[in-house]
mmCIF file of C-alpha atoms and ligand atoms in Angstrom:
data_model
loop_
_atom_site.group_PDB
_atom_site.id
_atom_site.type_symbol
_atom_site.label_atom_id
_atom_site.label_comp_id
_atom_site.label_asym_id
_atom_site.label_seq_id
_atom_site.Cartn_x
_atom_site.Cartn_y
_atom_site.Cartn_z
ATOM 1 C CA UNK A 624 35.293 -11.812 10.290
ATOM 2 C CA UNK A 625 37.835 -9.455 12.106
ATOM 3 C CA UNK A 626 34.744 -7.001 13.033
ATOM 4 C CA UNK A 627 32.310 -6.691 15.491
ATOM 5 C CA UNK A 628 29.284 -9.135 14.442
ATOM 6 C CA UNK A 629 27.081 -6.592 12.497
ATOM 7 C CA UNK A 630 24.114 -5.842 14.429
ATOM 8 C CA UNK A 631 20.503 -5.580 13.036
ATOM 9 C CA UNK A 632 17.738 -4.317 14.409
ATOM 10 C CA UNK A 633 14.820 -5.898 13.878
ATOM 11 C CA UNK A 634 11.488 -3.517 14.510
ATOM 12 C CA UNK A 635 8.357 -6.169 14.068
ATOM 13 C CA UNK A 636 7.259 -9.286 15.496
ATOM 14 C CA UNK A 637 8.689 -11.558 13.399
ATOM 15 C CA UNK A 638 9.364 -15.200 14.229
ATOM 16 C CA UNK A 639 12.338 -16.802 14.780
ATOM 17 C CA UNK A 640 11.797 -19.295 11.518
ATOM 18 C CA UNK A 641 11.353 -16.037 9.459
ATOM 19 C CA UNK A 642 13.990 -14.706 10.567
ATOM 20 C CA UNK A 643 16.139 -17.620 10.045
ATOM 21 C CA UNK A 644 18.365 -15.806 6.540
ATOM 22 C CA UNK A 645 19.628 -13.352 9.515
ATOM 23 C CA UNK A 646 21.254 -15.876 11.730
ATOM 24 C CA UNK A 647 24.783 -14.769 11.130
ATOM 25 C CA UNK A 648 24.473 -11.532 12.468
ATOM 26 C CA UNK A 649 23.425 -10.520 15.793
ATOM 27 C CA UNK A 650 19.459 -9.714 16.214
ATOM 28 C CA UNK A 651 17.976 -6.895 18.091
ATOM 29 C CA UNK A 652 14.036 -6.948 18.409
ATOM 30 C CA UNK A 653 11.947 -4.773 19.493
ATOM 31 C CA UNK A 654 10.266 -5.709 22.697
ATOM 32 C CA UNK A 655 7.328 -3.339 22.502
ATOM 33 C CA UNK A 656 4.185 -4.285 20.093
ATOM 34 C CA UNK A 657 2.522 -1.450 18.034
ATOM 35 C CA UNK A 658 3.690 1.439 16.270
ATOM 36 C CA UNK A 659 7.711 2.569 16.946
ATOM 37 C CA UNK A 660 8.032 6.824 17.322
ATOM 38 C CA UNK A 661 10.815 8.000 15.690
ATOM 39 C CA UNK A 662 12.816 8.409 18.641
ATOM 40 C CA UNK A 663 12.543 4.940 19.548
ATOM 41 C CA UNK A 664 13.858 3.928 16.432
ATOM 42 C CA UNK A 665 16.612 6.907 16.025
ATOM 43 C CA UNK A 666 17.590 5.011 19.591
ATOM 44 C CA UNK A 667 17.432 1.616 17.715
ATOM 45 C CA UNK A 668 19.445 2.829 14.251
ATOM 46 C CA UNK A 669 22.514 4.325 16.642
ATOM 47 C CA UNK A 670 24.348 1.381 16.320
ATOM 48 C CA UNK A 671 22.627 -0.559 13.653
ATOM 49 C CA UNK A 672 23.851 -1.980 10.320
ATOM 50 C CA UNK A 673 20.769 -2.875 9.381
ATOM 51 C CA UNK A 674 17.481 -2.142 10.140
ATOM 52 C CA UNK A 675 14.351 -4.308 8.752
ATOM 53 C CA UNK A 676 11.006 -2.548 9.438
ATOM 54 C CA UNK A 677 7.303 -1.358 7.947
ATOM 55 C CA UNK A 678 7.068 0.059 4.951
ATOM 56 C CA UNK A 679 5.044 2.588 6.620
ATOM 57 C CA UNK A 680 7.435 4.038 9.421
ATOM 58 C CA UNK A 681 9.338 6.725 8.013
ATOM 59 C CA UNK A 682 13.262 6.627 7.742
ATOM 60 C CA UNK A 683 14.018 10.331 7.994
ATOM 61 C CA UNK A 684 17.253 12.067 6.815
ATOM 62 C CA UNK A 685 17.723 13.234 10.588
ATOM 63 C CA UNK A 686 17.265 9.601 10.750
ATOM 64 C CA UNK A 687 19.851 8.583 8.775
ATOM 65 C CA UNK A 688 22.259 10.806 9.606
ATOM 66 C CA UNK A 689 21.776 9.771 13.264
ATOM 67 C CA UNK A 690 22.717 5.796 12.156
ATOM 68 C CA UNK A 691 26.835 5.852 11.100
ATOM 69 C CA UNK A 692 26.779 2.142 10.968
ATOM 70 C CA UNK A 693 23.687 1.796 8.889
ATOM 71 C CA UNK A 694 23.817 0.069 6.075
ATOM 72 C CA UNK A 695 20.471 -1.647 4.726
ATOM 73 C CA UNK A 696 16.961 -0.543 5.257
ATOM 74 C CA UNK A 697 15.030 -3.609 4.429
ATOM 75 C CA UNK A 698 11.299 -2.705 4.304
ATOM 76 C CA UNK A 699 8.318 -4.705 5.181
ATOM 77 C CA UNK A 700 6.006 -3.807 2.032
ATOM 78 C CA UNK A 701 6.240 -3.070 -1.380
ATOM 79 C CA UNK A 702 6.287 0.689 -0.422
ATOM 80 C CA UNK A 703 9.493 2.854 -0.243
ATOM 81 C CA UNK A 704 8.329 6.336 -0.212
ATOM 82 C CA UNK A 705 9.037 6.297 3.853
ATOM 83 C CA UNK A 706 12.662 6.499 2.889
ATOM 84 C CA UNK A 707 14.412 9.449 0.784
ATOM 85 C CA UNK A 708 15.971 7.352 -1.551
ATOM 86 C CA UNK A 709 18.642 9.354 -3.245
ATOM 87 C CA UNK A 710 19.912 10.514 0.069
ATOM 88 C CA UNK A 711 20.473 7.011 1.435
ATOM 89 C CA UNK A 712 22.084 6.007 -1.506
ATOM 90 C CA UNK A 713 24.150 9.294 -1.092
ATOM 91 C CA UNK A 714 25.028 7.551 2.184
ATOM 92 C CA UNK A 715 25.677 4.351 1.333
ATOM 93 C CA UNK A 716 22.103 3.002 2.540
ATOM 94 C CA UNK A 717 20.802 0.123 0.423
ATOM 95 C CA UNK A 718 17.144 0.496 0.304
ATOM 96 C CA UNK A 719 15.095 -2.870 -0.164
ATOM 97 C CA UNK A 720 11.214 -3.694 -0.459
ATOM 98 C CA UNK A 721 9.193 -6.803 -1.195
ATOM 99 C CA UNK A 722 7.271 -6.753 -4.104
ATOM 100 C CA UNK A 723 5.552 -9.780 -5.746
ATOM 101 C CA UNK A 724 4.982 -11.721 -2.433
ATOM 102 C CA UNK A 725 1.892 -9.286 -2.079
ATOM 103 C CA UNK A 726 0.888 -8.612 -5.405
ATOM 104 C CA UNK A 727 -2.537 -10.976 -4.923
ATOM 105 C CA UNK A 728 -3.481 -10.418 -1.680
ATOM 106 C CA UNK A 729 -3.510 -6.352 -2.272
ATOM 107 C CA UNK A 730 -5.777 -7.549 -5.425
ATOM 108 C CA UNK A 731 -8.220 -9.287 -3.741
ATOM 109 C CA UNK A 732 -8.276 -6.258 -1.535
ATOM 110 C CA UNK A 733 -9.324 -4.321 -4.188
ATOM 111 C CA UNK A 734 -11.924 -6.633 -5.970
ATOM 112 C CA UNK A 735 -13.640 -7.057 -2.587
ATOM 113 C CA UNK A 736 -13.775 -3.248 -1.826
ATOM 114 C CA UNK A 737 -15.242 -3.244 -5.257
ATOM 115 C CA UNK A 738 -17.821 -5.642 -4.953
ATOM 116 C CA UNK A 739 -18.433 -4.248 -1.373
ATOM 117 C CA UNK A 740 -19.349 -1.285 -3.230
ATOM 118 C CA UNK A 741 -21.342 -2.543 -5.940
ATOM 119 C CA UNK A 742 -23.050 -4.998 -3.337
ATOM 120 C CA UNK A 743 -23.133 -3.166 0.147
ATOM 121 C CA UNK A 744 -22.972 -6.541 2.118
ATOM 122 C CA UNK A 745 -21.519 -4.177 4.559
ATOM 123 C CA UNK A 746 -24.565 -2.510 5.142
ATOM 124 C CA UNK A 747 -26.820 -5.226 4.627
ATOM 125 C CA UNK A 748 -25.157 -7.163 7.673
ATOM 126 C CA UNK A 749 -25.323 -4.084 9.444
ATOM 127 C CA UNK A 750 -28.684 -3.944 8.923
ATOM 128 C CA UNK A 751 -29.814 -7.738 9.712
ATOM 129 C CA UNK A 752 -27.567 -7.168 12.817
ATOM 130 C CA UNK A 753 -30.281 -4.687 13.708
ATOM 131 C CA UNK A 754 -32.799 -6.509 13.260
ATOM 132 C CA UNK A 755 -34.380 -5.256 10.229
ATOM 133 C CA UNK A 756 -34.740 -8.211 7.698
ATOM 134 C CA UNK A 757 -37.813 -7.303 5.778
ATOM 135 C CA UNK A 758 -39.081 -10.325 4.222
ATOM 136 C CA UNK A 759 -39.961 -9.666 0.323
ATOM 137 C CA UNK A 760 -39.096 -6.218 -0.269
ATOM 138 C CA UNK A 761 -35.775 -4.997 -1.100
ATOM 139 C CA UNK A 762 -34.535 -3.937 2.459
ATOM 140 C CA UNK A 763 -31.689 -1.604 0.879
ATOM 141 C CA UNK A 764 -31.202 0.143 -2.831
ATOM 142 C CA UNK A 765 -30.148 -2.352 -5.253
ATOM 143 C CA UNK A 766 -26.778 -2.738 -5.810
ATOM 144 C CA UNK A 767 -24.854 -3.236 -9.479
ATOM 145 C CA UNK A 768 -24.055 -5.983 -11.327
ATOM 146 C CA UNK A 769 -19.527 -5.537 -12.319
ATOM 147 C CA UNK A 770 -20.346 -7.436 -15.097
ATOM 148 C CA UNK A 771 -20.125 -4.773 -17.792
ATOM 149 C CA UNK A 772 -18.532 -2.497 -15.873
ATOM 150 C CA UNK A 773 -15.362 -0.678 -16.795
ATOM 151 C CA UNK A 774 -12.375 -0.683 -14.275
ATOM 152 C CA UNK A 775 -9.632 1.935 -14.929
ATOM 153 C CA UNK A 776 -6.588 0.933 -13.606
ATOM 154 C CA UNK A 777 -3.812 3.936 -13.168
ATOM 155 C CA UNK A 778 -0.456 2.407 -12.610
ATOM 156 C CA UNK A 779 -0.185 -0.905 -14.159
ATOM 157 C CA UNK A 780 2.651 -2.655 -12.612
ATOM 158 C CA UNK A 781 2.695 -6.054 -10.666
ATOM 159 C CA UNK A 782 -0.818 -5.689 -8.610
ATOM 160 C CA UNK A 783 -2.866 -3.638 -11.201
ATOM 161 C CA UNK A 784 -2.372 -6.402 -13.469
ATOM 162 C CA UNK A 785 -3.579 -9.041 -11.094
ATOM 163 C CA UNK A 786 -6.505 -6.452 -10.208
ATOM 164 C CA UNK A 787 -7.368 -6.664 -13.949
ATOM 165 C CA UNK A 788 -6.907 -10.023 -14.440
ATOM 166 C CA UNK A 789 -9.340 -10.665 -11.501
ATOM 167 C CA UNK A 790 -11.663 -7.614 -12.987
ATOM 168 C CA UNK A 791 -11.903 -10.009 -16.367
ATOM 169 C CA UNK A 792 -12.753 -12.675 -14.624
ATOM 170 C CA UNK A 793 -16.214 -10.596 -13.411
ATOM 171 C CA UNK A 794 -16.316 -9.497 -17.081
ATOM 172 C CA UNK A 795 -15.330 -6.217 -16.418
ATOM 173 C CA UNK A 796 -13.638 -4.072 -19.380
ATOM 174 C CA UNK A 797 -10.969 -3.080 -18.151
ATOM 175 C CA UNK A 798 -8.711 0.109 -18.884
ATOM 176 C CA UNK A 799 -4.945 0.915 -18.005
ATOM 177 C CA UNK A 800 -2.981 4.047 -17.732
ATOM 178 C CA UNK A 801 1.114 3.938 -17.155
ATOM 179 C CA UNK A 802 2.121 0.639 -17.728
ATOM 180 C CA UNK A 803 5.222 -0.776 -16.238
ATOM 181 C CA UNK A 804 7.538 -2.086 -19.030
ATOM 182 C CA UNK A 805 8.233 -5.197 -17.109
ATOM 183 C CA UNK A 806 4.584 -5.915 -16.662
ATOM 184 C CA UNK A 807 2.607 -8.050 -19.090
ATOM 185 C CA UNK A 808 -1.292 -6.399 -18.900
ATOM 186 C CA UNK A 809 -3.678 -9.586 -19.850
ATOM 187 C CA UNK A 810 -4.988 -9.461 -23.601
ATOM 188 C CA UNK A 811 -8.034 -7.418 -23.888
ATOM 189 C CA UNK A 812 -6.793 -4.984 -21.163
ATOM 190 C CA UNK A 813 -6.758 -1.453 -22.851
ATOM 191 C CA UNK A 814 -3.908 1.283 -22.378
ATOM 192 C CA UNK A 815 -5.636 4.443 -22.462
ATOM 193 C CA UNK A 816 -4.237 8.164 -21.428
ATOM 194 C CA UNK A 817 -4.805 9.997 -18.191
ATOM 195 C CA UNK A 818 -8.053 11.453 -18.846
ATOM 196 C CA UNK A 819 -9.767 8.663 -20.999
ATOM 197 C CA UNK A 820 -8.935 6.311 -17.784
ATOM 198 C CA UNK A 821 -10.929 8.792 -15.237
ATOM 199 C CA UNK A 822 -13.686 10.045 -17.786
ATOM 200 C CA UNK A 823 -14.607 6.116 -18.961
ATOM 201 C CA UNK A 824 -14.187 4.812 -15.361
ATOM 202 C CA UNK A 825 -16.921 3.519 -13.335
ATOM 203 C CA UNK A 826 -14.128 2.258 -10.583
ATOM 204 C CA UNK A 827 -11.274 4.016 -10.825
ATOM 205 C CA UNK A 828 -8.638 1.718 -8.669
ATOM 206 C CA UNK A 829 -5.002 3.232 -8.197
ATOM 207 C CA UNK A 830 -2.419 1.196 -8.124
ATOM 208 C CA UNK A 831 0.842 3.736 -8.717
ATOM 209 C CA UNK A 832 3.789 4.330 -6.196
ATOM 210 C CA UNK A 833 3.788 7.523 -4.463
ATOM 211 C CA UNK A 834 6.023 9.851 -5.892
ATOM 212 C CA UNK A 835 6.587 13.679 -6.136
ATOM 213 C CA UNK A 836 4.484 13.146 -9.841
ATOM 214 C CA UNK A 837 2.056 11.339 -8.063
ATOM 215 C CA UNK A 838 1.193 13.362 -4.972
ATOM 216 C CA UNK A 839 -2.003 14.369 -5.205
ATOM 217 C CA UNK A 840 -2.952 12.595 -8.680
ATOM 218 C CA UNK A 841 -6.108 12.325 -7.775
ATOM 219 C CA UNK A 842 -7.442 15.938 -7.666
ATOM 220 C CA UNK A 843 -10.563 17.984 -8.231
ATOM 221 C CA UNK A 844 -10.106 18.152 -12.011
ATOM 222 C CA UNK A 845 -9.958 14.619 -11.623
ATOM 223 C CA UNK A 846 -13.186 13.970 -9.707
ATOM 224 C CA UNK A 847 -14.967 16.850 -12.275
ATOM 225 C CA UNK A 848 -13.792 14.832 -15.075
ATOM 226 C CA UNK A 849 -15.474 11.211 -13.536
ATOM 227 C CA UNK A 850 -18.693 10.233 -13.984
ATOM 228 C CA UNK A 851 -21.200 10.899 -11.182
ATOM 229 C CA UNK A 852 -22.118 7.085 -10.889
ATOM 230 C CA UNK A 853 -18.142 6.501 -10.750
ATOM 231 C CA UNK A 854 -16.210 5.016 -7.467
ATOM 232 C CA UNK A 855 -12.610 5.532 -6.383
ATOM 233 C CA UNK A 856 -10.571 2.871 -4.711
ATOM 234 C CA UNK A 857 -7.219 3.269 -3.050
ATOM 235 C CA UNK A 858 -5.629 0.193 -2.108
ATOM 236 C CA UNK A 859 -1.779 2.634 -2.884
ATOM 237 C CA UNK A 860 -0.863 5.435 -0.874
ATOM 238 C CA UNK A 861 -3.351 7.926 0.066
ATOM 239 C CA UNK A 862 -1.490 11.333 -0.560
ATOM 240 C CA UNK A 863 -2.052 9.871 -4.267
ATOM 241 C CA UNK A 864 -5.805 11.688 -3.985
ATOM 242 C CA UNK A 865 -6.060 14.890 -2.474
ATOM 243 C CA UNK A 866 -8.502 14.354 0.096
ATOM 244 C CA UNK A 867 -10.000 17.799 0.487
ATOM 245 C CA UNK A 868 -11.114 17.661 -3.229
ATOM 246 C CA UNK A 869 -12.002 13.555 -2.409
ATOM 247 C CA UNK A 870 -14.792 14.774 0.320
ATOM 248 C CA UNK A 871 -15.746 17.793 -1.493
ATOM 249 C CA UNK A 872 -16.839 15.214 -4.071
ATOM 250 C CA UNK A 873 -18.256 12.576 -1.903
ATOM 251 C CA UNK A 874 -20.687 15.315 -0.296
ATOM 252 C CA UNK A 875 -21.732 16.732 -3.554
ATOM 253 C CA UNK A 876 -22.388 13.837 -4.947
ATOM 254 C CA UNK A 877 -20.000 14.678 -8.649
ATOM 255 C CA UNK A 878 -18.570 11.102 -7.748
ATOM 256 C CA UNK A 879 -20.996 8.415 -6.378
ATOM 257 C CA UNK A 880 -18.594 6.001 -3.712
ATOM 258 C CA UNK A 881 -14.652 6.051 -2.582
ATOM 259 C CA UNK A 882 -13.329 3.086 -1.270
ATOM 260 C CA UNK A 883 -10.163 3.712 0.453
ATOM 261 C CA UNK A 884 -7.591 1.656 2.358
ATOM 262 C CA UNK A 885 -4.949 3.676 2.601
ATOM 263 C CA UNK A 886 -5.277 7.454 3.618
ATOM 264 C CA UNK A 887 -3.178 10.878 3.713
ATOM 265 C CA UNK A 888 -2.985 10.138 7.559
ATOM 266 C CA UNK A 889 -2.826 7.153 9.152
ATOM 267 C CA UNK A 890 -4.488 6.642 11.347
ATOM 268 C CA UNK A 891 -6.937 9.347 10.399
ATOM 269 C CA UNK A 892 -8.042 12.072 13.255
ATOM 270 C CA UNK A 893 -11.059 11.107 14.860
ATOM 271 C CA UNK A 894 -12.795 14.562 13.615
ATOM 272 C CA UNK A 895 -11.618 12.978 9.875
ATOM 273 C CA UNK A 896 -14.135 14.329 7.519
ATOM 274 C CA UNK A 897 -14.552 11.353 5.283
ATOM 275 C CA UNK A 898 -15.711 9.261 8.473
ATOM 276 C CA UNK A 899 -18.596 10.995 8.480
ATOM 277 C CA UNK A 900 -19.951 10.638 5.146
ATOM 278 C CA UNK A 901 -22.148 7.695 4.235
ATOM 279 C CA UNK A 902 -20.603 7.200 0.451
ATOM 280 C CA UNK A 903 -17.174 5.854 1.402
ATOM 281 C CA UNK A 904 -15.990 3.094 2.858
ATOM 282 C CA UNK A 905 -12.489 2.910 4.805
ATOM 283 C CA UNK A 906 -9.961 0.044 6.167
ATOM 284 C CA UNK A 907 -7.021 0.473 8.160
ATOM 285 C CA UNK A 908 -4.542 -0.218 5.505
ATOM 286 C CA UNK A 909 -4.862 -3.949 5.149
ATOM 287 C CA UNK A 910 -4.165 -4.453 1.341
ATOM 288 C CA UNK A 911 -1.044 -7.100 2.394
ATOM 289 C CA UNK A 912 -2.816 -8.586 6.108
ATOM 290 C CA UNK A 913 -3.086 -12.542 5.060
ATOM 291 C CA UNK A 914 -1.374 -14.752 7.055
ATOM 292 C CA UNK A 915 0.249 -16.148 4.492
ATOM 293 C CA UNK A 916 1.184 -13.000 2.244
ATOM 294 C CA UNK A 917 2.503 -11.980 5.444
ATOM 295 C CA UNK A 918 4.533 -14.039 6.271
ATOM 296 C CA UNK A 919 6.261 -14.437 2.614
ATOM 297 C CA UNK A 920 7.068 -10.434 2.976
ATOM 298 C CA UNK A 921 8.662 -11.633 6.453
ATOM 299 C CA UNK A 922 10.849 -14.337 4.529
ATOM 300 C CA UNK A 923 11.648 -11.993 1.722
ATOM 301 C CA UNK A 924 12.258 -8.631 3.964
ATOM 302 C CA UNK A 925 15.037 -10.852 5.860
ATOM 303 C CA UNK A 926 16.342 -12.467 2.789
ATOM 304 C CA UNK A 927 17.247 -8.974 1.212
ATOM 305 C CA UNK A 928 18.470 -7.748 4.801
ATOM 306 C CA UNK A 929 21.025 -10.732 4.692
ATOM 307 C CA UNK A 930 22.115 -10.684 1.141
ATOM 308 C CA UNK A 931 22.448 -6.829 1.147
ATOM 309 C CA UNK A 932 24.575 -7.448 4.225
ATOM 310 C CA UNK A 933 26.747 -10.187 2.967
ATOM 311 C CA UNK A 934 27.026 -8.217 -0.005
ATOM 312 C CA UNK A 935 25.123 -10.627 -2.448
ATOM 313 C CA UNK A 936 23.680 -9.753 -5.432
ATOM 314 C CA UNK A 937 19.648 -8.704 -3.877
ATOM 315 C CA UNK A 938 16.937 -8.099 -7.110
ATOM 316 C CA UNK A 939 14.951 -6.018 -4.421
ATOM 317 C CA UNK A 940 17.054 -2.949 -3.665
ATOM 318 C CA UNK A 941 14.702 0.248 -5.056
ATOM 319 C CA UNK A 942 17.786 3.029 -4.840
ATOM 320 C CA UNK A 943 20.568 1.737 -7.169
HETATM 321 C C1 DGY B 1668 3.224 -2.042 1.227
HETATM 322 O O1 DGY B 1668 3.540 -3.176 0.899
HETATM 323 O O2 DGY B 1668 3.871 -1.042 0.901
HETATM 324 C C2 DGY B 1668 2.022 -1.939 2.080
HETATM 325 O O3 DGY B 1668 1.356 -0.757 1.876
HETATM 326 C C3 DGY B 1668 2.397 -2.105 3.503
HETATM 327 O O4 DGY B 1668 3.204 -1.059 3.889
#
């Protein structure tokens, strides 16, 4: 090709098999397991032309500029707000994701964080665990039946319309603000504005991309407007809900339950205030952690790599 082989660094665990679009060009992995620090990977991206990598490590402009040779970020994840999109385009950078792949694993997520809610089998194991199985009385408060139940969905793209087609299936009604055009909502799914979505909600479940319009979405006009008996999931991004205003509202009691996998830090400080309260539950963003939706964002993350490299036409790159 009358250049040095292209070189790509490759930052997760991924098998050999997955990996298998990329054999043309000469693979760098990461030998280390867990999360990379930025200067590990500013160290990787020297001499990179591409770079495939978690949705959730952040590309930096410092970043950026620190990579000449870069030419594709291909994230793991639907996500791209680790990446400052215009400015890599500015440089060049073709900026990929995976969406689809993960659309119905991130929705089960959701519908069993809502049921977990509804349900507490959480608790309930906790509490046979320890012992306490009182025969013929109710050993916990009841829980709620979804049937019935309205689901607001805000951001109504490719996994809040498998959330709501799921939600029907429970017999949910089930509300929808900011539809994607490319997204079909199923029939008897409502679009609704802003405020109808949180006032009529008794799970409000986010599902939007996280955006300077959508920082902090979620605020404490929001939470005023819900109904006390109303739950929050976030299976998104969590700087979508301010979470000063979230725990204000769990302690008080103005919203009943949050559900959250995602959060405004991850992995939250061990003095967190929202691990403290009894009203919310939280999991260590897992909305996408099946083996097999995993390994179909493997497949896809080093298809786009390779076609954005080649210089193929790629359906997945977010900054064009
Ligand atoms: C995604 O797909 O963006 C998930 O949140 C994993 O980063």
């Amino acid at each position: 090709m009358g250049q040095a082989t292209p070189r790509v660094f490759i930052a997760l665990p991924l098998t050999e098999d997955q990996l298998q679009p990329l054999s043309d060009w000469e693979i760098v992995r990461r030998a280390a397991a867990g999360p990379i620090s930025q200067e590990e990977l500013r160290e990787m991206l020297t001499r990179a032309t591409g770079y495939l990598g978690s949705a959730q490590t952040r590309v930096s402009n410092e970043l950026i500029d620190a990579a000449p040779n870069l030419r594709v970020i291909s994230n793991f994840g639907v996500g791209f707000d680790n990446v400052d999109l215009e400015y890599a385009r500015r440089r060049g950078i073709d900026v990929c994701n995976t969406p689809g792949v993960l659309s119905g694993a991130v929705a089960d997520l959701t519908i069993g964080l809502m049921l977990q809610l509804a349900r507490g089998v959480g608790d309930a194991q906790a509490m046979v665990r320890a012992g306490r199985w009182v025969k013929g009385a109710p050993p916990l408060p009841l829980g709620a039946d979804l049937k019935g139940k309205t689901l607001s969905i805000i951001g109504m793209g490719r996994i809040g319309c498998e959330v709501a087609v799921r939600a029907q299936a429970f017999g949910m009604r089930v509300l929808y603000q900011d539809a994607r055009p490319d997204c079909s909502p199923p029939d008897g799914a409502c679009a609704v504005d802003f405020g109808e979505a949180v006032r009529q909600a008794d799970y409000l479940s986010l599902h939007t991309n996280l955006t300077t319009e959508s920082h902090h979405l979620i605020d404490a006009a929001a939470f005023g407007a819900m109904k006390p008996t109303a739950a929050l999931i976030n299976t998104a991004r969590g700087p979508i809900v301010d979470q000063a205003a979230l725990y204000e509202a769990l302690k008080d009691n103005s919203i009943a339950a949050a559900a959250l996998d995602v959060l405004e830090t991850e992995p939250p400080a061990k003095d967190e205030p929202l691990l403290a309260l009894p009203n919310v539950i939280i999991t260590p963003h897992i909305g996408s952690a099946t083996v097999e939706t995993r390994d179909a964002m493997a497949r896809l993350a080093a298809q786009n790599l390779a076609d954005c490299l080649a210089g193929r036409p790629c359906a997945n790159i977010v900054n064009r």
